[in-house]
mmCIF file of N, CA and C in Angstrom:
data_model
loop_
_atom_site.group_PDB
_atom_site.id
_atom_site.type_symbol
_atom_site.label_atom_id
_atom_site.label_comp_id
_atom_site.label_asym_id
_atom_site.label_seq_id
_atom_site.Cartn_x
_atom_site.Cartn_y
_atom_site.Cartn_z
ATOM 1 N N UNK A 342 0.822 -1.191 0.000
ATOM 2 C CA UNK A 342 0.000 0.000 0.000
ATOM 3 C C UNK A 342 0.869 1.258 0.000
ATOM 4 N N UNK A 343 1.655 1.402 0.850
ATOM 5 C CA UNK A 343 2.996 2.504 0.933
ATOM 6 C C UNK A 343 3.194 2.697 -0.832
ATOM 7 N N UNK A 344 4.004 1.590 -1.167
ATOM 8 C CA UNK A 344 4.529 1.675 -2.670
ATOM 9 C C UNK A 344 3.786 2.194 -3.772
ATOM 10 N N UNK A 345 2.423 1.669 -3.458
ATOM 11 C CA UNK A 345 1.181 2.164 -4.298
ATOM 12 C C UNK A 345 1.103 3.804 -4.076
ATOM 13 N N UNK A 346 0.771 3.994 -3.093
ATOM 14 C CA UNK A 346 0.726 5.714 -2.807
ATOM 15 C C UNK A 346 1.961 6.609 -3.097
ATOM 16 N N UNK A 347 3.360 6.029 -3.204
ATOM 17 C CA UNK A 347 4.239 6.644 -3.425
ATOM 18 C C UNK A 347 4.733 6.566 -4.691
ATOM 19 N N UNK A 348 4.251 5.686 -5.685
ATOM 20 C CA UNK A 348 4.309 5.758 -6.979
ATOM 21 C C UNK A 348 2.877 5.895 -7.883
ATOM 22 N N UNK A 349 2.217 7.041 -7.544
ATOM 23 C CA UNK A 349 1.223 7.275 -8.378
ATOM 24 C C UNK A 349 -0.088 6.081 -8.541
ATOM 25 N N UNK A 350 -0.469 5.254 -7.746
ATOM 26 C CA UNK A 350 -1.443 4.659 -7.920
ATOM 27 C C UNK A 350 -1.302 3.107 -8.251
ATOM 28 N N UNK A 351 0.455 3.320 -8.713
ATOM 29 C CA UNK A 351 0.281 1.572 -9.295
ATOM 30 C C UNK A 351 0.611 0.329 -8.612
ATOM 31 N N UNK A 352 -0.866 -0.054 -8.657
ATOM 32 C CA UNK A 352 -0.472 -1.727 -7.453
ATOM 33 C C UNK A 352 0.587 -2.318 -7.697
ATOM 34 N N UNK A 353 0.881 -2.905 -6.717
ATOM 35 C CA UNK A 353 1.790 -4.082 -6.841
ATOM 36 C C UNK A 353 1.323 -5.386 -6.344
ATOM 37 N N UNK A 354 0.809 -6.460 -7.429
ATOM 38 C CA UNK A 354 0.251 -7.436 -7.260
ATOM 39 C C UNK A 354 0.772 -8.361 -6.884
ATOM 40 N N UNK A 355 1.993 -8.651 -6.906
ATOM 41 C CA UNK A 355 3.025 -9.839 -7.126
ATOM 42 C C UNK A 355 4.278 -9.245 -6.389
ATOM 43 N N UNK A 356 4.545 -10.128 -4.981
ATOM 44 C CA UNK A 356 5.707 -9.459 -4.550
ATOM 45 C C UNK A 356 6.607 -10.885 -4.248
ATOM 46 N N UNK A 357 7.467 -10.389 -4.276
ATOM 47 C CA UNK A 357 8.559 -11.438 -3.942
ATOM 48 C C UNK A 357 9.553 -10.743 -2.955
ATOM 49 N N UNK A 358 10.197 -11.667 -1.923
ATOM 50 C CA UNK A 358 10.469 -11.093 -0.482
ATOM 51 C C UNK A 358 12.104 -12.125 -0.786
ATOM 52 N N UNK A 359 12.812 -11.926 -0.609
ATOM 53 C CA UNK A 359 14.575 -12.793 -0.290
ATOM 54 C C UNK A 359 15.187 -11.542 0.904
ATOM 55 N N UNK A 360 15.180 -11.980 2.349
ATOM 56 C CA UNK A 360 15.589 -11.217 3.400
ATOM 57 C C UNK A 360 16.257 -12.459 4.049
ATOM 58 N N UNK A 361 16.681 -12.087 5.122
ATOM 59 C CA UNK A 361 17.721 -13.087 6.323
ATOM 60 C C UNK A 361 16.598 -13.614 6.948
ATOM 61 N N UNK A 362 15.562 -13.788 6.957
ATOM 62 C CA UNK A 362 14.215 -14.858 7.183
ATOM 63 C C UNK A 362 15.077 -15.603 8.344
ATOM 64 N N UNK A 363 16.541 -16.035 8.596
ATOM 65 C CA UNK A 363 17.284 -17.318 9.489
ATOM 66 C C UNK A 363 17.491 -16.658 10.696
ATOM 67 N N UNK A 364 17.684 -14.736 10.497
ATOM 68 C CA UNK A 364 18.300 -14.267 11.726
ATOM 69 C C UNK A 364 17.266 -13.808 12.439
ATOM 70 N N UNK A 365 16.041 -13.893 12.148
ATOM 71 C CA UNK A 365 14.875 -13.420 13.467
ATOM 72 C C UNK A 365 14.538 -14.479 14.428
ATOM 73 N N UNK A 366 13.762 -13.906 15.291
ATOM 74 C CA UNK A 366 13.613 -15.187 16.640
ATOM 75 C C UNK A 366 12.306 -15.172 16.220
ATOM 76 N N UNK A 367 11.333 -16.375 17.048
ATOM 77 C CA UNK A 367 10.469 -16.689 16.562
ATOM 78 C C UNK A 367 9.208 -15.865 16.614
ATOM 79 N N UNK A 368 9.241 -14.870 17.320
ATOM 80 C CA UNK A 368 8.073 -13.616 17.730
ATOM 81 C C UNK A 368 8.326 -13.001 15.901
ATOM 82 N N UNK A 369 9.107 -12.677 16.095
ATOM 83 C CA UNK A 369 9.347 -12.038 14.448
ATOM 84 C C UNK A 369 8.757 -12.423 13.377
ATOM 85 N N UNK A 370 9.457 -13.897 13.436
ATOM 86 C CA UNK A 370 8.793 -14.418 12.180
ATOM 87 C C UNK A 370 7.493 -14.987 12.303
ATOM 88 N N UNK A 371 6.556 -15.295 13.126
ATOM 89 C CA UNK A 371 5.596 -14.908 13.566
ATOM 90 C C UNK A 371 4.464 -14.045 13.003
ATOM 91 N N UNK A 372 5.190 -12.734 13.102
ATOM 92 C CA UNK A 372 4.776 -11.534 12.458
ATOM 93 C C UNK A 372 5.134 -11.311 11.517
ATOM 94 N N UNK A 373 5.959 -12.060 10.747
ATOM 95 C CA UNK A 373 6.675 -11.937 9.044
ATOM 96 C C UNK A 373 5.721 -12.951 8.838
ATOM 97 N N UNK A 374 5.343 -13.826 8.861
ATOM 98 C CA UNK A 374 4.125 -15.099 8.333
ATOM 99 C C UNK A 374 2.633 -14.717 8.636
ATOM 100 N N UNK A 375 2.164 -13.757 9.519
ATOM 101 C CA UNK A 375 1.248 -13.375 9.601
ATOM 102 C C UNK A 375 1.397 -12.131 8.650
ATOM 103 N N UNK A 376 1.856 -11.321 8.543
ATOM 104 C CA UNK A 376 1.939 -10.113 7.267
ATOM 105 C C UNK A 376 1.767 -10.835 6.042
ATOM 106 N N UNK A 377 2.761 -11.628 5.784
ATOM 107 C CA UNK A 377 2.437 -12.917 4.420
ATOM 108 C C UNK A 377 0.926 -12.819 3.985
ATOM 109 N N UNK A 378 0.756 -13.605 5.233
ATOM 110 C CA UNK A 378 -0.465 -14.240 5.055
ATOM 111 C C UNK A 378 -1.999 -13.077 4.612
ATOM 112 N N UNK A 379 -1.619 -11.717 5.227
ATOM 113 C CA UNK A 379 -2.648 -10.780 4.973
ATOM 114 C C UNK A 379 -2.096 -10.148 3.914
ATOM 115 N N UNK A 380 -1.264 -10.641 3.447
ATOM 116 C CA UNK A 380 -1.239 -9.937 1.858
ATOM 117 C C UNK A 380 -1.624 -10.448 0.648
ATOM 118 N N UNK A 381 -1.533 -12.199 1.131
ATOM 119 C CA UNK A 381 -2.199 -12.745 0.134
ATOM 120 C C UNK A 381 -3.640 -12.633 0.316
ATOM 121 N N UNK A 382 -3.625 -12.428 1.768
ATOM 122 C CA UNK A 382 -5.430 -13.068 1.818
ATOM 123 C C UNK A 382 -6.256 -11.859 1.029
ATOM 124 N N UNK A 383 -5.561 -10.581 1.284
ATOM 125 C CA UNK A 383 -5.805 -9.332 0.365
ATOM 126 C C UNK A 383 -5.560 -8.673 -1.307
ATOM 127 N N UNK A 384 -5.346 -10.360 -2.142
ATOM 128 C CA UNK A 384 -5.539 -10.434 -3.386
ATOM 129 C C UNK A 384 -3.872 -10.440 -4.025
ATOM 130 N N UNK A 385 -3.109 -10.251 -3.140
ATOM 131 C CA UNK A 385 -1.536 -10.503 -3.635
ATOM 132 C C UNK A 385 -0.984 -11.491 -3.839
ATOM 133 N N UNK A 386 0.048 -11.911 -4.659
ATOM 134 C CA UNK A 386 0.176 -13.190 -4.972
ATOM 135 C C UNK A 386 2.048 -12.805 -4.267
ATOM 136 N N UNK A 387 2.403 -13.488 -3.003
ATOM 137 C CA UNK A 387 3.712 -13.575 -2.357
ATOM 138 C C UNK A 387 4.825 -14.627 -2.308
ATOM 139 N N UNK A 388 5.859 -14.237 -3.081
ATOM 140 C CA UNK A 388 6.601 -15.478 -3.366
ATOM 141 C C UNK A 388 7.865 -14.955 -2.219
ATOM 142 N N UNK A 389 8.660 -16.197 -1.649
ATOM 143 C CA UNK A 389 9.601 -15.985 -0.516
ATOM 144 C C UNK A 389 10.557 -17.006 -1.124
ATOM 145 N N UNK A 390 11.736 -16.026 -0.690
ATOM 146 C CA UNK A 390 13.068 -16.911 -1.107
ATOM 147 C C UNK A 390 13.247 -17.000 0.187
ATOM 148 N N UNK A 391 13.374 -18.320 1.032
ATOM 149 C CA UNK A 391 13.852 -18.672 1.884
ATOM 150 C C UNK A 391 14.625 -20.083 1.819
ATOM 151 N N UNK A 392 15.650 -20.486 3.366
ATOM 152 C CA UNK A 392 16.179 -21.548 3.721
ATOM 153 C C UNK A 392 15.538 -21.629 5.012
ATOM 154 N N UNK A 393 14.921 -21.436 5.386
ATOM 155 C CA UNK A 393 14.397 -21.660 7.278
ATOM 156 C C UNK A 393 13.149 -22.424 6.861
ATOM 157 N N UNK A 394 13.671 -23.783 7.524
ATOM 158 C CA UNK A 394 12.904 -25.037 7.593
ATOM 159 C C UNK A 394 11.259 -24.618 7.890
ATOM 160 N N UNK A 395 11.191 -23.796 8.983
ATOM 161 C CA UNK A 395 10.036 -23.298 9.773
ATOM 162 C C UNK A 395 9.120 -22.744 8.377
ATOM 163 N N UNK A 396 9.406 -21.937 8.120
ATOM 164 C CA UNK A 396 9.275 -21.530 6.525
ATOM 165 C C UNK A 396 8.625 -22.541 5.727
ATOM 166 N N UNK A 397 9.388 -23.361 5.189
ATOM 167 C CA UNK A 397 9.095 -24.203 4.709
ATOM 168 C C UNK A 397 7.258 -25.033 5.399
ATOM 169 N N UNK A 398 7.623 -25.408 6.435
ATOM 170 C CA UNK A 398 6.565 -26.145 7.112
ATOM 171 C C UNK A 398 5.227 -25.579 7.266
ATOM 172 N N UNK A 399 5.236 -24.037 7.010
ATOM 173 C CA UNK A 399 4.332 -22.852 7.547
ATOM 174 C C UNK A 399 3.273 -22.479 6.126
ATOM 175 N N UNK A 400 4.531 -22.623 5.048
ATOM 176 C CA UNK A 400 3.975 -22.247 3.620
ATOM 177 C C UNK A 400 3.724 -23.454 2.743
ATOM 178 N N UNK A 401 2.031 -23.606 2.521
ATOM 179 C CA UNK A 401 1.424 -24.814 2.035
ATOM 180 C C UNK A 401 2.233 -24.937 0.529
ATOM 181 N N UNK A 402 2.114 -23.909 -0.485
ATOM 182 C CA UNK A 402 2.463 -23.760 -2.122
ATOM 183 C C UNK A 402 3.744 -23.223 -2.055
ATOM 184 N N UNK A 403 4.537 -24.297 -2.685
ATOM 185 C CA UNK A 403 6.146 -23.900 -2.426
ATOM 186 C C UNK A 403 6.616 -24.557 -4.211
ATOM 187 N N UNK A 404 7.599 -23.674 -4.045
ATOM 188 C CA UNK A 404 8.744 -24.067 -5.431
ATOM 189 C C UNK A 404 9.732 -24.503 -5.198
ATOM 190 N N UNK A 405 10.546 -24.937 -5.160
ATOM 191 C CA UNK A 405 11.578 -25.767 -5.081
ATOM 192 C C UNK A 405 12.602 -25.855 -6.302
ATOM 193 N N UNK A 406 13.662 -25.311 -6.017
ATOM 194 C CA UNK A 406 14.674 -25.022 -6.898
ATOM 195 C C UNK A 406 15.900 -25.704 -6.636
ATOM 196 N N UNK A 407 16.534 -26.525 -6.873
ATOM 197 C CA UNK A 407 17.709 -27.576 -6.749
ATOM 198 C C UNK A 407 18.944 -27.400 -8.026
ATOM 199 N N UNK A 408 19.774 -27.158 -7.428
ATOM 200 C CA UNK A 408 20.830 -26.517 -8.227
ATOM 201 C C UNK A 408 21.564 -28.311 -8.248
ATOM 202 N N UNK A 409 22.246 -27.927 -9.884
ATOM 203 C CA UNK A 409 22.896 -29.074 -10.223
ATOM 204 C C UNK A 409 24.328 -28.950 -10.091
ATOM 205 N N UNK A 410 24.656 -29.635 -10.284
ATOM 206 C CA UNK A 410 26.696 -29.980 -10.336
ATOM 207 C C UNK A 410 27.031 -29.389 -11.911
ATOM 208 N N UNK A 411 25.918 -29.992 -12.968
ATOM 209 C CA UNK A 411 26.474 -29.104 -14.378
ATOM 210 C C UNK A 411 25.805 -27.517 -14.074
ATOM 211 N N UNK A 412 25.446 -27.121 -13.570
ATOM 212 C CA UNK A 412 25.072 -25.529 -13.751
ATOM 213 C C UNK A 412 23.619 -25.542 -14.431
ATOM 214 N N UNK A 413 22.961 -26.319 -14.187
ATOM 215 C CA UNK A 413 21.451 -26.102 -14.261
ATOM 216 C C UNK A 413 20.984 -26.215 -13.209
ATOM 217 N N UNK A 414 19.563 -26.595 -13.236
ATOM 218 C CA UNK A 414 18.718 -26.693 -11.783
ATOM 219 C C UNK A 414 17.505 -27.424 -12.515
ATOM 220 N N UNK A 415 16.784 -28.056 -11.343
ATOM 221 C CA UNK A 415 15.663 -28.670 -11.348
ATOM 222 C C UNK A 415 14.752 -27.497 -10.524
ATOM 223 N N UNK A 416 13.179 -27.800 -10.719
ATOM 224 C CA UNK A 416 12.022 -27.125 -10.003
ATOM 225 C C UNK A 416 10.868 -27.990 -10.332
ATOM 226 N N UNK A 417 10.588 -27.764 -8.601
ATOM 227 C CA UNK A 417 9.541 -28.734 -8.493
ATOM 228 C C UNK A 417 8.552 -27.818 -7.591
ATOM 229 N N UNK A 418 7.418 -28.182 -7.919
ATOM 230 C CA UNK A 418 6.212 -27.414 -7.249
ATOM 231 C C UNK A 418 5.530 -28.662 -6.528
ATOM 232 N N UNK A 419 5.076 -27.786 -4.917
ATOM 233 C CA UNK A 419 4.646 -28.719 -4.043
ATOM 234 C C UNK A 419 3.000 -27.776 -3.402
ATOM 235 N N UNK A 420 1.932 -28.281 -3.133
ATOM 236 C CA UNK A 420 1.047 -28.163 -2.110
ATOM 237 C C UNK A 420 0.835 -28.696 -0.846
ATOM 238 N N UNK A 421 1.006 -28.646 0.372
ATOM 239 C CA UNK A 421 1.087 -29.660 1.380
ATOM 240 C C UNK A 421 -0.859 -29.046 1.696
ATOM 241 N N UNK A 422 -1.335 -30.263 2.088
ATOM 242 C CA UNK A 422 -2.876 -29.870 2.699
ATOM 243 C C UNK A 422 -2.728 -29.480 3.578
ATOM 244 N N UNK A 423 -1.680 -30.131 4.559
ATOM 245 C CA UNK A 423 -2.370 -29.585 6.556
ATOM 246 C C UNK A 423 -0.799 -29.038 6.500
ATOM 247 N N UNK A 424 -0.816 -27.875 6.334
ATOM 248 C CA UNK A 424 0.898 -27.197 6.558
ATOM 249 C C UNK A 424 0.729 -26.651 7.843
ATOM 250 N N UNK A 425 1.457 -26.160 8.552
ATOM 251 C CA UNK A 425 1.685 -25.838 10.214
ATOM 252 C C UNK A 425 0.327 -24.326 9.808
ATOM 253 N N UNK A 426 0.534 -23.826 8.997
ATOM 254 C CA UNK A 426 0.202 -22.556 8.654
ATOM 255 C C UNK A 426 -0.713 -22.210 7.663
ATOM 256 N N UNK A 427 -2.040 -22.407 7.376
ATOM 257 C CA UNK A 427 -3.173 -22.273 6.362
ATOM 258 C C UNK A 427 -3.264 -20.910 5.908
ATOM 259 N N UNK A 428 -3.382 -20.400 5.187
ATOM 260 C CA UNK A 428 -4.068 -18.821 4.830
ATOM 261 C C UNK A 428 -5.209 -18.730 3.988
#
């Protein structure tokens, strides 16, 4: 909403987040997964580059990116039903 008002009106539908997600304690991220969660629930579509397992377990629709030994990568898309964390 900030970004919207400070650039003339234009939404931003689609955000993508890559932060230190590993160095907060758990009150934090807490409140970083609950913000998530009210941004999607408010028509945004939120993609997270993370390594924190918790993360993982919390967020049902995940991508999965696996880096190779020749310099490609694999991606795999996952839904879990009962994830620690529903939105």
């Amino acid at each position: 909403d900030a970004v919207t008002a400070e650039a003339g009106g234009v939404e931003l539908s689609t955000l993508f987040v890559d932060e230190g997600f590993g160095s907060l304690d758990p009150e934090a991220l807490d409140l970083v997964m609950d913000q998530l969660t009210a941004l999607r629930d408010g028509g945004r579509s939120v993609g997270v580059v993370s390594h924190v397992a918790e993360m993982k377990q919390r967020i049902a629709e995940r991508i999965t990116v696996v880096p190779r030994r020749d310099g490609t990568s694999t991606l795999t898309t996952s839904l879990d039903a009962q994830p620690a964390l529903a939105g």
